[in-house]
Amino acid sequence: MRFDPWNPDFVASPYAVYDELRRDAPVSFFEPTGQWLIARHADVNALLRDRRLGRSYLHLATHEEFGREPEPEFQEPFWRVVNAGMLDVEPPVHTRLRRLVSKAFTPRMVESMRPRVRAIVERLVDDFVEKGGGDLIAEVAEPLPVTVIAEMLGVPDADRHLLRPWSADICGMYELNPSQEAQHTAVRAASEFSDYLKDLARARKAAPGEDLISALAQIEELTEDELVGTCVLLLNAGHEATVNVTGNGWWSLFRNPSELVRLREDLSLLPTAIEELMRYDTPLQMFERWVLEDIEVGGVAIPKGVEVALLFGSANRDPEVFDEPDTLDVGRADNPHISFGAGIHFCLGAPLARIELVESFGALLRRAPAMELTSEPVWNPGYIIRGLRSLEVSCD
Ligand code: HEM
């Protein structure tokens, strides 16, 4: 098999192909997308921190000046939202936005969520165990992070069912070469979500609550577009990956039963186990960067104006960095995985994600000590945001 992000077999198991890339072609041109694939941990890590690359080039040049086609006009509502969030801008705007949002998204605020996260987990896991199991993705993995981030932001209960479909539709645009239909769906979702958040933010500005939208709405320096972009980013980034760490993580444990037993017998391993599950089957397989100046990677010249595709899943299995990288070791102590990124865009939500994952894996390990798989899971088609469609288990 070769690198083929549209092939379901590759998506289900990309690791042997990554081994070959790291060994034989650690920096290689991928014709179908016109990107340079970067497979080794050292290169991925260095490029994430290298300011000669960026998630955007629009702070330096227009599309035309950078030799790129402008986005089609119908996509304007989508890019308006996405380009107003910190993830898709570069300094100085990124620095300003990240500083402002960090003011509201403080470590204290995140840590204060722990009891709420625990309560939400307990309710979900109780219901799940009581009925003997079911689809772990739909019944625990998805509702947990969506509920947590919706509560933090202050999205009313009655509207929460809208969030997951909006987020999933928006994320459709992030896959490689999205179809016309996926593009239109993403644009529609971004417009609807944006209108919804504008109304909510106006209401909270007039009558603030204790939530994050109220806090953001009080920050005068944040424009309305930036506030909307930030909320969409927090809602999307705040749950898509966590869902997939839960699903992929349990699937990894079921395939490595001795590690599952080891963890069940010693729950003090939970923090290292969560990091290892994120390394072993990375939920976000690839991140892209624009090359803003000519660079050289591993002796290969890469010209300004192209994109590099940083293969996180490959970096996380690099034998130069990890002993026995293909072995799942829930007690792995030295684990510099790259799943939360690196450099200026390092995941702002990492502390919250860790709380959610430790609480949910812990509750399931305690309350469902005999949980086992009842059918072979199926992967979603997406490669970049890579996760299971469902994970059927029994808890009896
Ligand atoms: C296990 C779950 C998660 C994973 C694996 C993850 C991964 C990542 C990665 C890799 C990036 C950097 C992308 C890049 O450099 O191109 C990122 C950025 C970000 N993440 Fe997460 N994330 C997770 C959970 C969360 C949560 C729960 C939140 C918030 C509630 C969140 C909010 C963000 C934000 C705001 C950024 C943008 C930071 C910036 O551009 O400065 N993430 N995340």
Short mmCIF file of C-alpha atoms and ligand atoms in Angstrom, two decimals:
data_model
loop_
_atom_site.label_atom_id
_atom_site.label_comp_id
_atom_site.label_asym_id
_atom_site.label_seq_id
_atom_site.Cartn_x
_atom_site.Cartn_y
_atom_site.Cartn_z
CA MET A 1 0.00 0.00 0.00
CA ARG A 2 1.07 3.62 -0.55
CA PHE A 3 0.15 6.91 1.08
CA ASP A 4 -3.49 7.22 0.01
CA PRO A 5 -5.71 9.26 2.34
CA TRP A 6 -8.81 8.44 0.25
CA ASN A 7 -8.39 4.68 0.63
CA PRO A 8 -10.38 3.28 3.59
CA ASP A 9 -7.78 0.53 4.14
CA PHE A 10 -5.05 3.12 4.47
CA VAL A 11 -7.19 5.22 6.84
CA ALA A 12 -7.86 2.13 8.98
CA SER A 13 -4.15 1.35 9.27
CA PRO A 14 -1.67 3.92 7.97
CA TYR A 15 1.25 2.90 10.17
CA ALA A 16 3.12 0.47 7.88
CA VAL A 17 3.10 3.12 5.14
CA TYR A 18 4.44 5.68 7.60
CA ASP A 19 7.29 3.30 8.51
CA GLU A 20 8.33 3.17 4.87
CA LEU A 21 8.06 6.92 4.45
CA ARG A 22 10.19 7.62 7.52
CA ARG A 23 12.79 5.13 6.38
CA ASP A 24 12.91 5.71 2.61
CA ALA A 25 11.32 9.07 1.84
CA PRO A 26 10.97 11.23 4.99
CA VAL A 27 10.38 14.33 2.84
CA SER A 28 8.44 13.44 -0.30
CA PHE A 29 6.24 15.22 -2.83
CA PHE A 30 2.65 14.01 -2.98
CA GLU A 31 1.36 14.71 -6.46
CA PRO A 32 -2.44 14.45 -5.84
CA THR A 33 -2.47 17.39 -3.39
CA GLY A 34 0.75 19.10 -4.44
CA GLN A 35 2.05 18.93 -0.87
CA TRP A 36 5.33 17.82 0.67
CA LEU A 37 4.77 15.00 3.16
CA ILE A 38 6.94 15.23 6.28
CA ALA A 39 7.19 11.92 8.13
CA ARG A 40 9.87 12.16 10.86
CA HIS A 41 9.23 13.43 14.39
CA ALA A 42 12.26 15.75 14.42
CA ASP A 43 11.17 17.45 11.18
CA VAL A 44 7.48 17.72 12.15
CA ASN A 45 8.42 19.16 15.52
CA ALA A 46 10.90 21.64 14.04
CA LEU A 47 8.55 22.83 11.29
CA LEU A 48 5.69 23.43 13.75
CA ARG A 49 8.01 25.86 15.56
CA ASP A 50 9.54 27.42 12.44
CA ARG A 51 8.24 30.92 11.74
CA ARG A 52 9.17 30.61 8.07
CA LEU A 53 5.98 28.54 7.85
CA GLY A 54 2.43 29.51 8.75
CA ARG A 55 -1.12 28.23 8.94
CA SER A 56 -1.94 31.17 6.69
CA TYR A 57 -0.05 33.45 4.30
CA LEU A 58 -2.69 36.16 4.25
CA HIS A 59 -0.77 38.26 6.81
CA LEU A 60 2.00 38.65 4.22
CA ALA A 61 0.38 38.52 0.79
CA THR A 62 -2.92 38.27 -1.06
CA HIS A 63 -3.88 34.98 -2.72
CA GLU A 64 -2.77 36.40 -6.07
CA GLU A 65 0.58 37.64 -4.72
CA PHE A 66 1.21 34.21 -3.23
CA GLY A 67 0.41 32.57 -6.56
CA ARG A 68 -2.78 30.92 -5.33
CA GLU A 69 -6.35 31.00 -6.58
CA PRO A 70 -8.64 33.00 -4.30
CA GLU A 71 -11.33 30.94 -2.60
CA PRO A 72 -14.59 30.79 -4.59
CA GLU A 73 -16.99 33.55 -3.60
CA PHE A 74 -19.64 31.21 -2.25
CA GLN A 75 -17.18 30.17 0.48
CA GLU A 76 -16.90 33.71 1.89
CA PRO A 77 -19.14 33.08 4.96
CA PHE A 78 -17.02 30.06 5.85
CA TRP A 79 -13.64 31.81 5.67
CA ARG A 80 -15.01 34.85 7.44
CA VAL A 81 -15.66 32.66 10.48
CA VAL A 82 -12.57 30.48 10.23
CA ASN A 83 -10.10 33.29 9.52
CA ALA A 84 -11.32 35.19 12.58
CA GLY A 85 -10.29 32.42 14.99
CA MET A 86 -6.74 32.20 16.37
CA LEU A 87 -5.97 28.86 14.73
CA ASP A 88 -5.96 30.27 11.22
CA VAL A 89 -4.10 33.50 11.76
CA GLU A 90 -0.45 34.28 12.35
CA PRO A 91 1.26 36.95 14.47
CA PRO A 92 0.64 39.72 15.24
CA VAL A 93 -3.10 38.94 15.07
CA HIS A 94 -2.58 35.46 16.53
CA THR A 95 -0.64 36.82 19.50
CA ARG A 96 -3.37 39.33 20.25
CA LEU A 97 -6.24 36.84 19.94
CA ARG A 98 -4.53 34.09 21.91
CA ARG A 99 -3.73 36.54 24.71
CA LEU A 100 -7.32 37.81 24.86
CA VAL A 101 -8.89 34.36 24.79
CA SER A 102 -6.40 33.00 27.33
CA LYS A 103 -7.63 35.72 29.68
CA ALA A 104 -11.08 34.15 29.67
CA PHE A 105 -9.91 30.54 29.28
CA THR A 106 -7.66 30.52 32.35
CA PRO A 107 -6.11 27.42 33.97
CA ARG A 108 -8.22 28.21 37.04
CA MET A 109 -11.42 28.28 35.02
CA VAL A 110 -10.48 25.00 33.34
CA GLU A 111 -9.56 23.29 36.61
CA SER A 112 -12.80 24.53 38.15
CA MET A 113 -14.60 22.48 35.48
CA ARG A 114 -13.26 19.19 36.89
CA PRO A 115 -16.19 18.49 39.25
CA ARG A 116 -18.68 19.33 36.47
CA VAL A 117 -16.80 17.09 34.03
CA ARG A 118 -16.90 14.29 36.62
CA ALA A 119 -20.64 14.75 37.18
CA ILE A 120 -21.38 14.70 33.43
CA VAL A 121 -19.19 11.59 32.99
CA GLU A 122 -20.91 9.80 35.86
CA ARG A 123 -24.37 10.43 34.46
CA LEU A 124 -23.39 9.26 30.97
CA VAL A 125 -21.49 6.19 32.21
CA ASP A 126 -24.25 5.21 34.69
CA ASP A 127 -26.86 5.24 31.93
CA PHE A 128 -24.56 3.35 29.58
CA VAL A 129 -23.67 0.62 32.07
CA GLU A 130 -27.25 0.28 33.28
CA LYS A 131 -28.50 -0.67 29.84
CA GLY A 132 -25.63 -3.11 29.35
CA GLY A 133 -23.60 -1.06 26.83
CA GLY A 134 -24.22 0.07 23.25
CA ASP A 135 -22.33 2.46 20.99
CA LEU A 136 -19.62 4.03 23.13
CA ILE A 137 -19.04 6.82 20.58
CA ALA A 138 -22.65 8.04 20.37
CA GLU A 139 -23.47 7.55 24.03
CA VAL A 140 -20.34 8.61 25.91
CA ALA A 141 -17.50 9.83 23.67
CA GLU A 142 -19.55 12.48 21.82
CA PRO A 143 -21.91 13.87 24.45
CA LEU A 144 -19.18 14.38 27.05
CA PRO A 145 -16.95 16.99 25.34
CA VAL A 146 -19.91 18.63 23.58
CA THR A 147 -21.73 19.09 26.89
CA VAL A 148 -18.59 20.34 28.64
CA ILE A 149 -17.65 22.96 26.06
CA ALA A 150 -21.29 24.01 25.58
CA GLU A 151 -21.63 24.53 29.33
CA MET A 152 -18.37 26.45 29.51
CA LEU A 153 -19.43 28.73 26.69
CA GLY A 154 -22.95 29.04 28.02
CA VAL A 155 -24.92 27.58 25.11
CA PRO A 156 -28.44 26.93 26.45
CA ASP A 157 -29.44 23.30 26.99
CA ALA A 158 -32.20 23.42 24.42
CA ASP A 159 -29.79 24.38 21.62
CA ARG A 160 -27.00 21.89 22.27
CA HIS A 161 -28.27 19.35 19.78
CA LEU A 162 -27.42 21.87 17.04
CA LEU A 163 -23.71 21.98 17.87
CA ARG A 164 -22.43 18.58 16.83
CA PRO A 165 -23.98 18.64 13.32
CA TRP A 166 -22.71 22.22 12.72
CA SER A 167 -19.25 21.25 13.86
CA ALA A 168 -19.14 18.03 11.80
CA ASP A 169 -20.34 19.91 8.68
CA ILE A 170 -17.75 22.67 9.15
CA CYS A 171 -14.96 20.12 9.64
CA GLY A 172 -15.87 18.53 6.28
CA MET A 173 -13.98 21.42 4.65
CA TYR A 174 -10.75 20.41 6.40
CA GLU A 175 -10.43 17.06 4.66
CA LEU A 176 -8.15 16.82 1.63
CA ASN A 177 -9.92 17.94 -1.56
CA PRO A 178 -13.49 18.17 -0.13
CA SER A 179 -16.35 17.49 -2.59
CA GLN A 180 -18.53 20.36 -3.87
CA GLU A 181 -21.35 19.08 -1.70
CA ALA A 182 -19.15 19.00 1.41
CA GLN A 183 -17.99 22.56 0.66
CA HIS A 184 -21.57 23.88 0.36
CA THR A 185 -22.60 22.03 3.51
CA ALA A 186 -19.66 23.56 5.41
CA VAL A 187 -20.50 27.08 4.19
CA ARG A 188 -24.15 26.73 5.20
CA ALA A 189 -23.20 25.39 8.64
CA ALA A 190 -20.71 28.23 9.21
CA SER A 191 -23.36 30.86 8.34
CA GLU A 192 -26.02 29.34 10.57
CA PHE A 193 -23.63 28.83 13.46
CA SER A 194 -22.30 32.36 13.11
CA ASP A 195 -25.80 33.93 13.12
CA TYR A 196 -26.70 31.85 16.15
CA LEU A 197 -23.57 32.94 18.08
CA LYS A 198 -24.01 36.61 17.18
CA ASP A 199 -27.49 36.61 18.72
CA LEU A 200 -26.27 34.78 21.80
CA ALA A 201 -23.27 37.10 22.28
CA ARG A 202 -25.46 40.21 21.96
CA ALA A 203 -27.84 38.82 24.58
CA ARG A 204 -24.93 38.03 26.94
CA LYS A 205 -23.31 41.38 26.43
CA ALA A 206 -26.54 43.02 27.62
CA ALA A 207 -27.09 40.54 30.47
CA PRO A 208 -23.82 38.73 31.31
CA GLY A 209 -23.74 35.33 32.98
CA GLU A 210 -20.82 33.36 34.44
CA ASP A 211 -19.96 31.75 31.11
CA LEU A 212 -17.17 32.15 28.58
CA ILE A 213 -19.33 33.85 25.91
CA SER A 214 -20.27 36.51 28.48
CA ALA A 215 -16.59 36.93 29.40
CA LEU A 216 -15.56 37.21 25.74
CA ALA A 217 -18.43 39.60 24.97
CA GLN A 218 -17.08 42.01 27.62
CA ILE A 219 -13.66 42.23 25.91
CA GLU A 220 -13.90 45.48 23.95
CA GLU A 221 -10.86 44.69 21.77
CA LEU A 222 -12.49 41.56 20.38
CA THR A 223 -14.52 42.31 17.23
CA GLU A 224 -17.82 40.54 16.65
CA ASP A 225 -16.27 38.40 13.90
CA GLU A 226 -13.37 37.47 16.20
CA LEU A 227 -15.75 36.54 18.99
CA VAL A 228 -17.74 34.31 16.64
CA GLY A 229 -14.57 32.80 15.16
CA THR A 230 -13.27 32.06 18.65
CA CYS A 231 -16.49 30.39 19.81
CA VAL A 232 -16.72 28.25 16.67
CA LEU A 233 -13.09 27.24 17.12
CA LEU A 234 -13.56 26.38 20.80
CA LEU A 235 -16.70 24.39 20.07
CA ASN A 236 -15.17 22.47 17.17
CA ALA A 237 -11.61 22.03 18.43
CA GLY A 238 -13.11 21.49 21.86
CA HIS A 239 -14.69 18.20 21.01
CA GLU A 240 -13.84 16.66 17.61
CA ALA A 241 -10.44 15.35 18.71
CA THR A 242 -11.58 14.32 22.18
CA VAL A 243 -14.31 12.13 20.68
CA ASN A 244 -11.72 10.40 18.52
CA VAL A 245 -9.19 9.91 21.32
CA THR A 246 -11.93 8.16 23.28
CA GLY A 247 -12.99 5.91 20.41
CA ASN A 248 -9.50 5.19 19.04
CA GLY A 249 -8.18 4.80 22.59
CA TRP A 250 -10.69 2.14 23.62
CA TRP A 251 -10.20 0.35 20.33
CA SER A 252 -6.44 0.30 21.01
CA LEU A 253 -7.03 -1.11 24.50
CA PHE A 254 -9.33 -3.84 23.16
CA ARG A 255 -6.63 -4.83 20.65
CA ASN A 256 -4.03 -4.94 23.43
CA PRO A 257 -5.87 -6.87 26.15
CA SER A 258 -2.86 -7.29 28.45
CA GLU A 259 -2.47 -3.48 28.58
CA LEU A 260 -6.19 -3.15 29.32
CA VAL A 261 -5.84 -5.58 32.23
CA ARG A 262 -2.73 -3.73 33.44
CA LEU A 263 -4.63 -0.43 33.45
CA ARG A 264 -7.73 -1.93 35.09
CA GLU A 265 -5.53 -3.29 37.87
CA ASP A 266 -3.66 -0.03 38.41
CA LEU A 267 -5.68 3.10 37.77
CA SER A 268 -2.75 5.27 38.87
CA LEU A 269 -1.48 4.64 35.33
CA LEU A 270 -4.36 6.67 33.86
CA PRO A 271 -2.38 9.88 33.13
CA THR A 272 0.40 8.05 31.26
CA ALA A 273 -2.16 5.78 29.59
CA ILE A 274 -4.07 8.76 28.15
CA GLU A 275 -0.87 10.25 26.69
CA GLU A 276 0.06 6.85 25.26
CA LEU A 277 -3.35 6.33 23.66
CA MET A 278 -3.03 9.76 22.04
CA ARG A 279 0.40 8.80 20.70
CA TYR A 280 -0.40 5.25 19.63
CA ASP A 281 -3.43 6.10 17.48
CA THR A 282 -3.31 9.82 16.81
CA PRO A 283 -6.76 11.45 16.41
CA LEU A 284 -5.54 14.26 14.13
CA GLN A 285 -3.29 12.59 11.58
CA MET A 286 -2.07 15.56 9.62
CA PHE A 287 -1.66 19.33 9.90
CA GLU A 288 -0.71 21.59 7.04
CA ARG A 289 1.53 24.64 6.88
CA TRP A 290 2.26 27.14 4.12
CA VAL A 291 5.92 27.66 3.29
CA LEU A 292 6.45 31.44 3.56
CA GLU A 293 10.18 31.46 2.64
CA ASP A 294 12.35 28.91 0.84
CA ILE A 295 13.37 26.19 3.30
CA GLU A 296 15.36 22.97 3.38
CA VAL A 297 14.15 19.88 5.22
CA GLY A 298 16.40 16.83 5.52
CA GLY A 299 18.48 18.00 2.57
CA VAL A 300 15.41 18.59 0.36
CA ALA A 301 14.76 22.13 -0.88
CA ILE A 302 11.13 23.22 -0.51
CA PRO A 303 10.23 26.46 -2.25
CA LYS A 304 8.13 29.31 -0.89
CA GLY A 305 4.47 29.11 -1.89
CA VAL A 306 3.78 25.39 -1.41
CA GLU A 307 2.26 23.48 1.48
CA VAL A 308 3.84 20.90 3.74
CA ALA A 309 1.70 18.16 5.29
CA LEU A 310 3.02 17.26 8.73
CA LEU A 311 2.23 13.62 9.44
CA PHE A 312 1.51 13.57 13.17
CA GLY A 313 0.56 9.89 13.11
CA SER A 314 3.94 9.05 11.64
CA ALA A 315 5.90 11.35 13.97
CA ASN A 316 4.25 9.62 16.93
CA ARG A 317 5.59 6.22 15.81
CA ASP A 318 9.15 7.36 15.06
CA PRO A 319 11.69 4.88 16.50
CA GLU A 320 14.25 7.70 16.75
CA VAL A 321 12.13 9.14 19.56
CA PHE A 322 10.03 6.29 21.01
CA ASP A 323 11.34 2.90 22.17
CA GLU A 324 9.30 0.17 20.52
CA PRO A 325 6.95 2.67 18.91
CA ASP A 326 4.46 0.04 17.72
CA THR A 327 3.95 -1.30 21.23
CA LEU A 328 1.17 0.15 23.35
CA ASP A 329 2.65 0.77 26.80
CA VAL A 330 0.14 2.40 29.18
CA GLY A 331 2.97 3.15 31.61
CA ARG A 332 5.24 4.84 29.02
CA ALA A 333 7.05 7.52 31.01
CA ASP A 334 9.01 9.39 28.37
CA ASN A 335 6.39 10.32 25.81
CA PRO A 336 7.00 13.51 23.81
CA HIS A 337 4.09 12.81 21.43
CA ILE A 338 3.06 15.59 19.12
CA SER A 339 -0.71 15.10 19.23
CA PHE A 340 -1.38 18.55 20.76
CA GLY A 341 0.96 20.22 18.25
CA ALA A 342 3.91 22.47 19.12
CA GLY A 343 4.96 26.09 18.75
CA ILE A 344 2.64 29.09 18.82
CA HIS A 345 -0.51 27.13 17.92
CA PHE A 346 0.03 24.47 20.62
CA CYS A 347 -3.42 23.30 21.70
CA LEU A 348 -5.01 25.83 24.05
CA GLY A 349 -7.45 23.19 25.26
CA ALA A 350 -4.91 20.49 26.20
CA PRO A 351 -5.51 20.80 29.98
CA LEU A 352 -9.28 20.53 29.49
CA ALA A 353 -8.92 17.58 27.09
CA ARG A 354 -6.74 15.76 29.63
CA ILE A 355 -9.31 16.27 32.40
CA GLU A 356 -12.12 14.95 30.18
CA LEU A 357 -10.13 11.91 29.08
CA VAL A 358 -8.83 10.92 32.51
CA GLU A 359 -12.34 11.23 33.95
CA SER A 360 -14.11 9.30 31.19
CA PHE A 361 -11.58 6.46 30.85
CA GLY A 362 -11.41 6.24 34.67
CA ALA A 363 -15.18 6.02 35.09
CA LEU A 364 -15.56 3.36 32.39
CA LEU A 365 -12.68 1.29 33.77
CA ARG A 366 -14.19 1.39 37.26
CA ARG A 367 -17.88 1.03 36.46
CA ALA A 368 -17.62 -1.40 33.55
CA PRO A 369 -14.78 -3.75 34.53
CA ALA A 370 -15.93 -6.38 32.04
CA MET A 371 -16.57 -4.04 29.10
CA GLU A 372 -15.79 -5.78 25.83
CA LEU A 373 -16.18 -5.27 22.11
CA THR A 374 -19.22 -6.83 20.46
CA SER A 375 -18.46 -6.10 16.80
CA GLU A 376 -15.57 -4.90 14.64
CA PRO A 377 -15.69 -1.09 14.53
CA VAL A 378 -15.88 0.88 11.28
CA TRP A 379 -13.78 3.99 10.54
CA ASN A 380 -15.23 7.30 9.40
CA PRO A 381 -13.97 8.13 5.90
CA GLY A 382 -12.00 11.20 7.06
CA TYR A 383 -8.22 10.92 7.24
CA ILE A 384 -7.17 14.22 8.82
CA ILE A 385 -9.73 13.99 11.62
CA ARG A 386 -9.51 10.24 11.98
CA GLY A 387 -11.91 8.30 14.17
CA LEU A 388 -14.42 5.50 14.47
CA ARG A 389 -18.01 5.82 13.31
CA SER A 390 -19.18 3.61 16.15
CA LEU A 391 -17.76 1.30 18.81
CA GLU A 392 -20.27 -1.31 19.99
CA VAL A 393 -19.51 -2.78 23.39
CA SER A 394 -21.25 -4.76 26.10
CA CYS A 395 -20.84 -4.00 29.81
CA ASP A 396 -22.39 -7.18 31.29
C1 HEM B 1 -7.52 15.27 22.79
C2 HEM B 1 -8.08 16.34 22.33
C3 HEM B 1 -7.39 17.41 21.52
C4 HEM B 1 -6.38 17.29 20.61
C5 HEM B 1 -5.67 16.02 20.15
C6 HEM B 1 -6.10 18.63 20.13
C7 HEM B 1 -5.12 18.94 19.20
C8 HEM B 1 -4.79 20.20 18.78
C9 HEM B 1 -3.71 20.52 17.87
C10 HEM B 1 -2.81 19.51 17.20
C11 HEM B 1 -3.69 21.88 17.70
C12 HEM B 1 -2.69 22.67 16.83
C13 HEM B 1 -3.02 22.65 15.38
C14 HEM B 1 -1.90 23.23 14.53
O1 HEM B 1 -0.80 23.53 15.02
O2 HEM B 1 -2.11 23.39 13.32
C15 HEM B 1 -4.76 22.42 18.50
C16 HEM B 1 -5.06 23.76 18.58
C17 HEM B 1 -6.10 24.24 19.34
N1 HEM B 1 -6.93 23.53 20.17
FE1 HEM B 1 -6.86 21.54 20.55
N2 HEM B 1 -6.93 19.52 20.74
C18 HEM B 1 -7.74 18.82 21.61
C19 HEM B 1 -8.70 19.32 22.43
C20 HEM B 1 -9.02 20.66 22.53
C21 HEM B 1 -9.99 21.22 23.44
C22 HEM B 1 -10.80 20.43 24.46
C23 HEM B 1 -10.03 22.56 23.18
C24 HEM B 1 -10.85 23.68 23.80
C25 HEM B 1 -11.81 23.62 24.53
C26 HEM B 1 -9.09 22.85 22.14
C27 HEM B 1 -8.83 24.10 21.63
C28 HEM B 1 -7.82 24.40 20.73
C29 HEM B 1 -7.55 25.75 20.25
C30 HEM B 1 -8.31 27.01 20.63
C31 HEM B 1 -6.47 25.66 19.37
C32 HEM B 1 -5.81 26.79 18.59
C33 HEM B 1 -4.61 27.31 19.33
C34 HEM B 1 -3.84 28.37 18.54
O3 HEM B 1 -3.99 28.48 17.32
O4 HEM B 1 -3.08 29.12 19.19
N3 HEM B 1 -8.48 21.67 21.77
N4 HEM B 1 -5.41 21.38 19.17
#
